[in-house]
Amino acid sequence: MQAFSVATGVVTLAEMGDKTQLLALVLASRFRSRAWPIVAGIFVATIVNHALAGAVGNYITHWLGPTALRWILGGSFLAMAVWMMIPDKLDEEDGAMRGHFGVFGTTVVAFFLAEMGDKTQIATVMLAARFVNDYFWVVAGTTLGMMLANAPVVFLGDRIMRRVPIKWVHGVSAAIFAVLGVLMIIG
């Protein structure tokens, strides 16, 4: 359960103020009365994206030796700590979405693409490599973390965004990544 708890906590915090959370806000404002298809689309896109990311992380552990993996993961967690302090913005192309696939389809495609190379996807790769025997729990935890951060935004919109101190949340998640990085390096 450690993998599940760490994955849920890290991703929930990392997702605060992230571009996919901003995307959830954009979708919620665009499709005002369609919250459930948006939330379902976020779930499907996240589970597929994070399952693939977790598989990559799991594969990496078998490809690299334990010493190299320890240093790479430790350095990656420290890099994520720095990256967490850089605020995300929603790119113009992400904001200019078309509804050709309906609310659900638009959300799945937009979220899947927005997660490519995103902090939470990279975190999923690293967590799956760190907790190599807990692939299912890492993917379940990162998916739950995404849902905990994004579903309220869909339902409550910018009321939440105005009250959450994003800099503080980014600082806490950066500290968690830094601690995980140091722990990985020292063994």
PDB file of C-alpha atoms in Angstrom:
ATOM      1  CA  MET A   1       0.000   0.000   0.000  1.00  0.00           C
ATOM      2  CA  GLN A   2       3.042   2.289   0.267  1.00  0.00           C
ATOM      3  CA  ALA A   3       3.250   2.523  -3.525  1.00  0.00           C
ATOM      4  CA  PHE A   4      -0.452   3.395  -3.742  1.00  0.00           C
ATOM      5  CA  SER A   5      -0.264   6.025  -0.982  1.00  0.00           C
ATOM      6  CA  VAL A   6       2.899   7.686  -2.298  1.00  0.00           C
ATOM      7  CA  ALA A   7       1.622   7.658  -5.889  1.00  0.00           C
ATOM      8  CA  THR A   8      -1.744   9.141  -4.896  1.00  0.00           C
ATOM      9  CA  GLY A   9      -0.231  11.874  -2.753  1.00  0.00           C
ATOM     10  CA  VAL A  10       2.540  12.861  -5.130  1.00  0.00           C
ATOM     11  CA  VAL A  11       0.299  13.041  -8.186  1.00  0.00           C
ATOM     12  CA  THR A  12      -2.513  14.871  -6.388  1.00  0.00           C
ATOM     13  CA  LEU A  13      -0.081  17.573  -5.305  1.00  0.00           C
ATOM     14  CA  ALA A  14       1.803  17.624  -8.619  1.00  0.00           C
ATOM     15  CA  GLU A  15      -1.448  18.079 -10.512  1.00  0.00           C
ATOM     16  CA  MET A  16      -2.417  21.276  -8.655  1.00  0.00           C
ATOM     17  CA  GLY A  17      -2.060  24.134 -11.119  1.00  0.00           C
ATOM     18  CA  ASP A  18      -0.884  21.740 -13.839  1.00  0.00           C
ATOM     19  CA  LYS A  19      -1.946  22.265 -17.441  1.00  0.00           C
ATOM     20  CA  THR A  20      -4.272  19.261 -17.320  1.00  0.00           C
ATOM     21  CA  GLN A  21      -6.032  20.791 -14.329  1.00  0.00           C
ATOM     22  CA  LEU A  22      -6.376  24.000 -16.333  1.00  0.00           C
ATOM     23  CA  LEU A  23      -7.680  21.870 -19.201  1.00  0.00           C
ATOM     24  CA  ALA A  24     -10.318  20.397 -16.857  1.00  0.00           C
ATOM     25  CA  LEU A  25     -11.369  23.947 -16.015  1.00  0.00           C
ATOM     26  CA  VAL A  26     -11.579  24.876 -19.707  1.00  0.00           C
ATOM     27  CA  LEU A  27     -13.655  21.781 -20.512  1.00  0.00           C
ATOM     28  CA  ALA A  28     -15.961  22.414 -17.564  1.00  0.00           C
ATOM     29  CA  SER A  29     -16.580  25.979 -18.677  1.00  0.00           C
ATOM     30  CA  ARG A  30     -17.055  24.961 -22.305  1.00  0.00           C
ATOM     31  CA  PHE A  31     -19.404  22.038 -21.608  1.00  0.00           C
ATOM     32  CA  ARG A  32     -21.140  23.539 -18.553  1.00  0.00           C
ATOM     33  CA  SER A  33     -23.848  20.980 -17.880  1.00  0.00           C
ATOM     34  CA  ARG A  34     -21.822  17.920 -18.894  1.00  0.00           C
ATOM     35  CA  ALA A  35     -19.595  17.278 -15.862  1.00  0.00           C
ATOM     36  CA  TRP A  36     -19.937  13.474 -15.740  1.00  0.00           C
ATOM     37  CA  PRO A  37     -18.768  12.816 -19.334  1.00  0.00           C
ATOM     38  CA  ILE A  38     -15.785  15.100 -18.658  1.00  0.00           C
ATOM     39  CA  VAL A  39     -14.878  13.240 -15.463  1.00  0.00           C
ATOM     40  CA  ALA A  40     -15.295   9.869 -17.242  1.00  0.00           C
ATOM     41  CA  GLY A  41     -13.085  11.103 -20.088  1.00  0.00           C
ATOM     42  CA  ILE A  42     -10.410  12.242 -17.621  1.00  0.00           C
ATOM     43  CA  PHE A  43     -10.518   8.816 -15.950  1.00  0.00           C
ATOM     44  CA  VAL A  44     -10.198   6.845 -19.211  1.00  0.00           C
ATOM     45  CA  ALA A  45      -7.402   9.055 -20.576  1.00  0.00           C
ATOM     46  CA  THR A  46      -5.513   8.914 -17.285  1.00  0.00           C
ATOM     47  CA  ILE A  47      -5.786   5.163 -16.793  1.00  0.00           C
ATOM     48  CA  VAL A  48      -4.534   4.461 -20.331  1.00  0.00           C
ATOM     49  CA  ASN A  49      -1.768   7.070 -20.180  1.00  0.00           C
ATOM     50  CA  HIS A  50      -0.559   6.058 -16.729  1.00  0.00           C
ATOM     51  CA  ALA A  51      -0.784   2.333 -17.476  1.00  0.00           C
ATOM     52  CA  LEU A  52       1.545   2.903 -20.435  1.00  0.00           C
ATOM     53  CA  ALA A  53       3.835   5.154 -18.366  1.00  0.00           C
ATOM     54  CA  GLY A  54       3.912   2.575 -15.576  1.00  0.00           C
ATOM     55  CA  ALA A  55       4.820  -0.144 -18.073  1.00  0.00           C
ATOM     56  CA  VAL A  56       7.726   1.990 -19.291  1.00  0.00           C
ATOM     57  CA  GLY A  57       8.889   2.520 -15.718  1.00  0.00           C
ATOM     58  CA  ASN A  58       8.581  -1.175 -14.984  1.00  0.00           C
ATOM     59  CA  TYR A  59      10.537  -2.045 -18.147  1.00  0.00           C
ATOM     60  CA  ILE A  60      13.309   0.391 -17.285  1.00  0.00           C
ATOM     61  CA  THR A  61      13.976  -1.411 -14.008  1.00  0.00           C
ATOM     62  CA  HIS A  62      14.696  -4.639 -15.867  1.00  0.00           C
ATOM     63  CA  TRP A  63      16.885  -2.927 -18.443  1.00  0.00           C
ATOM     64  CA  LEU A  64      19.137  -0.952 -16.089  1.00  0.00           C
ATOM     65  CA  GLY A  65      21.268  -2.300 -13.284  1.00  0.00           C
ATOM     66  CA  PRO A  66      20.268  -1.493  -9.695  1.00  0.00           C
ATOM     67  CA  THR A  67      23.067   1.053  -9.140  1.00  0.00           C
ATOM     68  CA  ALA A  68      22.392   2.972 -12.355  1.00  0.00           C
ATOM     69  CA  LEU A  69      18.666   2.855 -11.690  1.00  0.00           C
ATOM     70  CA  ARG A  70      19.140   4.224  -8.169  1.00  0.00           C
ATOM     71  CA  TRP A  71      21.154   7.215  -9.415  1.00  0.00           C
ATOM     72  CA  ILE A  72      18.896   7.900 -12.392  1.00  0.00           C
ATOM     73  CA  LEU A  73      15.735   7.725 -10.294  1.00  0.00           C
ATOM     74  CA  GLY A  74      17.250   9.810  -7.510  1.00  0.00           C
ATOM     75  CA  GLY A  75      18.346  12.460 -10.008  1.00  0.00           C
ATOM     76  CA  SER A  76      14.957  12.313 -11.731  1.00  0.00           C
ATOM     77  CA  PHE A  77      13.092  12.863  -8.468  1.00  0.00           C
ATOM     78  CA  LEU A  78      15.358  15.836  -7.682  1.00  0.00           C
ATOM     79  CA  ALA A  79      14.752  17.231 -11.188  1.00  0.00           C
ATOM     80  CA  MET A  80      10.993  16.823 -10.622  1.00  0.00           C
ATOM     81  CA  ALA A  81      11.361  18.823  -7.390  1.00  0.00           C
ATOM     82  CA  VAL A  82      12.822  21.702  -9.403  1.00  0.00           C
ATOM     83  CA  TRP A  83      10.252  21.282 -12.205  1.00  0.00           C
ATOM     84  CA  MET A  84       7.415  21.489  -9.676  1.00  0.00           C
ATOM     85  CA  MET A  85       8.396  25.075  -8.944  1.00  0.00           C
ATOM     86  CA  ILE A  86       7.791  26.095 -12.586  1.00  0.00           C
ATOM     87  CA  PRO A  87       4.089  26.915 -13.077  1.00  0.00           C
ATOM     88  CA  ASP A  88       2.259  25.385 -16.028  1.00  0.00           C
ATOM     89  CA  LYS A  89       0.203  27.299 -18.552  1.00  0.00           C
ATOM     90  CA  LEU A  90      -2.451  25.964 -20.878  1.00  0.00           C
ATOM     91  CA  ASP A  91      -1.080  26.100 -24.421  1.00  0.00           C
ATOM     92  CA  GLU A  92      -3.145  27.903 -27.052  1.00  0.00           C
ATOM     93  CA  GLU A  93      -3.659  24.714 -29.037  1.00  0.00           C
ATOM     94  CA  ASP A  94      -4.981  22.904 -25.940  1.00  0.00           C
ATOM     95  CA  GLY A  95      -7.448  25.711 -25.272  1.00  0.00           C
ATOM     96  CA  ALA A  96      -8.802  25.827 -28.830  1.00  0.00           C
ATOM     97  CA  MET A  97     -10.513  22.430 -28.824  1.00  0.00           C
ATOM     98  CA  ARG A  98     -13.236  21.319 -31.128  1.00  0.00           C
ATOM     99  CA  GLY A  99     -16.154  19.133 -30.066  1.00  0.00           C
ATOM    100  CA  HIS A 100     -16.055  16.720 -33.038  1.00  0.00           C
ATOM    101  CA  PHE A 101     -15.952  13.683 -30.737  1.00  0.00           C
ATOM    102  CA  GLY A 102     -18.553  14.830 -28.226  1.00  0.00           C
ATOM    103  CA  VAL A 103     -17.799  15.791 -24.643  1.00  0.00           C
ATOM    104  CA  PHE A 104     -16.423  12.383 -23.592  1.00  0.00           C
ATOM    105  CA  GLY A 105     -14.287  11.844 -26.718  1.00  0.00           C
ATOM    106  CA  THR A 106     -12.946  15.385 -26.688  1.00  0.00           C
ATOM    107  CA  THR A 107     -11.954  14.990 -23.048  1.00  0.00           C
ATOM    108  CA  VAL A 108     -10.249  11.615 -23.611  1.00  0.00           C
ATOM    109  CA  VAL A 109      -8.212  12.865 -26.573  1.00  0.00           C
ATOM    110  CA  ALA A 110      -7.354  16.225 -24.992  1.00  0.00           C
ATOM    111  CA  PHE A 111      -6.324  14.728 -21.646  1.00  0.00           C
ATOM    112  CA  PHE A 112      -4.338  11.886 -23.168  1.00  0.00           C
ATOM    113  CA  LEU A 113      -2.367  14.319 -25.340  1.00  0.00           C
ATOM    114  CA  ALA A 114      -1.949  16.879 -22.557  1.00  0.00           C
ATOM    115  CA  GLU A 115      -0.491  14.195 -20.265  1.00  0.00           C
ATOM    116  CA  MET A 116       2.210  13.231 -22.785  1.00  0.00           C
ATOM    117  CA  GLY A 117       5.521  14.296 -21.222  1.00  0.00           C
ATOM    118  CA  ASP A 118       3.685  16.009 -18.362  1.00  0.00           C
ATOM    119  CA  LYS A 119       4.954  16.034 -14.770  1.00  0.00           C
ATOM    120  CA  THR A 120       2.447  13.449 -13.638  1.00  0.00           C
ATOM    121  CA  GLN A 121       3.271  11.091 -16.499  1.00  0.00           C
ATOM    122  CA  ILE A 122       6.999  11.355 -15.746  1.00  0.00           C
ATOM    123  CA  ALA A 123       6.218  10.850 -12.054  1.00  0.00           C
ATOM    124  CA  THR A 124       4.267   7.701 -12.952  1.00  0.00           C
ATOM    125  CA  VAL A 125       7.256   6.328 -14.884  1.00  0.00           C
ATOM    126  CA  MET A 126       9.564   7.052 -11.950  1.00  0.00           C
ATOM    127  CA  LEU A 127       7.194   5.657  -9.330  1.00  0.00           C
ATOM    128  CA  ALA A 128       6.675   2.459 -11.344  1.00  0.00           C
ATOM    129  CA  ALA A 129      10.445   2.086 -11.585  1.00  0.00           C
ATOM    130  CA  ARG A 130      10.827   2.754  -7.856  1.00  0.00           C
ATOM    131  CA  PHE A 131       8.020   0.380  -6.812  1.00  0.00           C
ATOM    132  CA  VAL A 132       8.750  -2.251  -9.455  1.00  0.00           C
ATOM    133  CA  ASN A 133       6.680  -4.988  -7.819  1.00  0.00           C
ATOM    134  CA  ASP A 134       3.654  -2.742  -7.321  1.00  0.00           C
ATOM    135  CA  TYR A 135       2.798  -1.725 -10.911  1.00  0.00           C
ATOM    136  CA  PHE A 136      -0.954  -2.019 -10.363  1.00  0.00           C
ATOM    137  CA  TRP A 137      -0.853   0.051  -7.145  1.00  0.00           C
ATOM    138  CA  VAL A 138       1.286   2.763  -8.726  1.00  0.00           C
ATOM    139  CA  VAL A 139      -1.090   3.134 -11.690  1.00  0.00           C
ATOM    140  CA  ALA A 140      -4.127   2.992  -9.383  1.00  0.00           C
ATOM    141  CA  GLY A 141      -2.577   5.609  -7.094  1.00  0.00           C
ATOM    142  CA  THR A 142      -1.540   7.985  -9.856  1.00  0.00           C
ATOM    143  CA  THR A 143      -4.961   7.661 -11.463  1.00  0.00           C
ATOM    144  CA  LEU A 144      -6.687   8.351  -8.144  1.00  0.00           C
ATOM    145  CA  GLY A 145      -4.394  11.344  -7.638  1.00  0.00           C
ATOM    146  CA  MET A 146      -5.405  12.738 -11.030  1.00  0.00           C
ATOM    147  CA  MET A 147      -9.072  12.240 -10.231  1.00  0.00           C
ATOM    148  CA  LEU A 148      -8.743  13.853  -6.782  1.00  0.00           C
ATOM    149  CA  ALA A 149      -7.129  16.910  -8.355  1.00  0.00           C
ATOM    150  CA  ASN A 150      -9.280  17.218 -11.488  1.00  0.00           C
ATOM    151  CA  ALA A 151     -12.818  16.033 -10.686  1.00  0.00           C
ATOM    152  CA  PRO A 152     -13.470  18.806  -8.145  1.00  0.00           C
ATOM    153  CA  VAL A 153     -12.286  21.351 -10.716  1.00  0.00           C
ATOM    154  CA  VAL A 154     -14.846  20.034 -13.190  1.00  0.00           C
ATOM    155  CA  PHE A 155     -17.664  20.248 -10.646  1.00  0.00           C
ATOM    156  CA  LEU A 156     -16.671  23.376  -8.731  1.00  0.00           C
ATOM    157  CA  GLY A 157     -14.618  25.228 -11.344  1.00  0.00           C
ATOM    158  CA  ASP A 158     -12.751  28.340 -10.515  1.00  0.00           C
ATOM    159  CA  ARG A 159     -14.234  28.628  -6.997  1.00  0.00           C
ATOM    160  CA  ILE A 160     -11.560  26.108  -5.957  1.00  0.00           C
ATOM    161  CA  MET A 161      -8.808  27.610  -8.087  1.00  0.00           C
ATOM    162  CA  ARG A 162      -9.190  30.995  -6.366  1.00  0.00           C
ATOM    163  CA  ARG A 163      -8.848  29.504  -2.864  1.00  0.00           C
ATOM    164  CA  VAL A 164      -5.975  27.029  -3.335  1.00  0.00           C
ATOM    165  CA  PRO A 165      -2.524  28.566  -2.740  1.00  0.00           C
ATOM    166  CA  ILE A 166      -0.837  26.998  -5.781  1.00  0.00           C
ATOM    167  CA  LYS A 167       2.671  28.164  -4.812  1.00  0.00           C
ATOM    168  CA  TRP A 168       2.318  26.439  -1.453  1.00  0.00           C
ATOM    169  CA  VAL A 169       1.047  23.217  -3.052  1.00  0.00           C
ATOM    170  CA  HIS A 170       3.914  23.274  -5.571  1.00  0.00           C
ATOM    171  CA  GLY A 171       6.384  23.836  -2.725  1.00  0.00           C
ATOM    172  CA  VAL A 172       5.055  20.867  -0.751  1.00  0.00           C
ATOM    173  CA  SER A 173       5.119  18.564  -3.777  1.00  0.00           C
ATOM    174  CA  ALA A 174       8.639  19.787  -4.675  1.00  0.00           C
ATOM    175  CA  ALA A 175       9.747  18.922  -1.139  1.00  0.00           C
ATOM    176  CA  ILE A 176       8.230  15.438  -1.430  1.00  0.00           C
ATOM    177  CA  PHE A 177      10.037  14.836  -4.737  1.00  0.00           C
ATOM    178  CA  ALA A 178      13.288  16.122  -3.211  1.00  0.00           C
ATOM    179  CA  VAL A 179      12.977  13.773  -0.224  1.00  0.00           C
ATOM    180  CA  LEU A 180      12.213  10.833  -2.535  1.00  0.00           C
ATOM    181  CA  GLY A 181      15.254  11.764  -4.667  1.00  0.00           C
ATOM    182  CA  VAL A 182      17.604  11.928  -1.708  1.00  0.00           C
ATOM    183  CA  LEU A 183      16.241   8.663  -0.302  1.00  0.00           C
ATOM    184  CA  MET A 184      16.764   6.944  -3.670  1.00  0.00           C
ATOM    185  CA  ILE A 185      20.362   8.175  -3.925  1.00  0.00           C
ATOM    186  CA  ILE A 186      21.372   7.208  -0.398  1.00  0.00           C
ATOM    187  CA  GLY A 187      19.726   3.829  -0.791  1.00  0.00           C
TER     188      GLY A 187
END
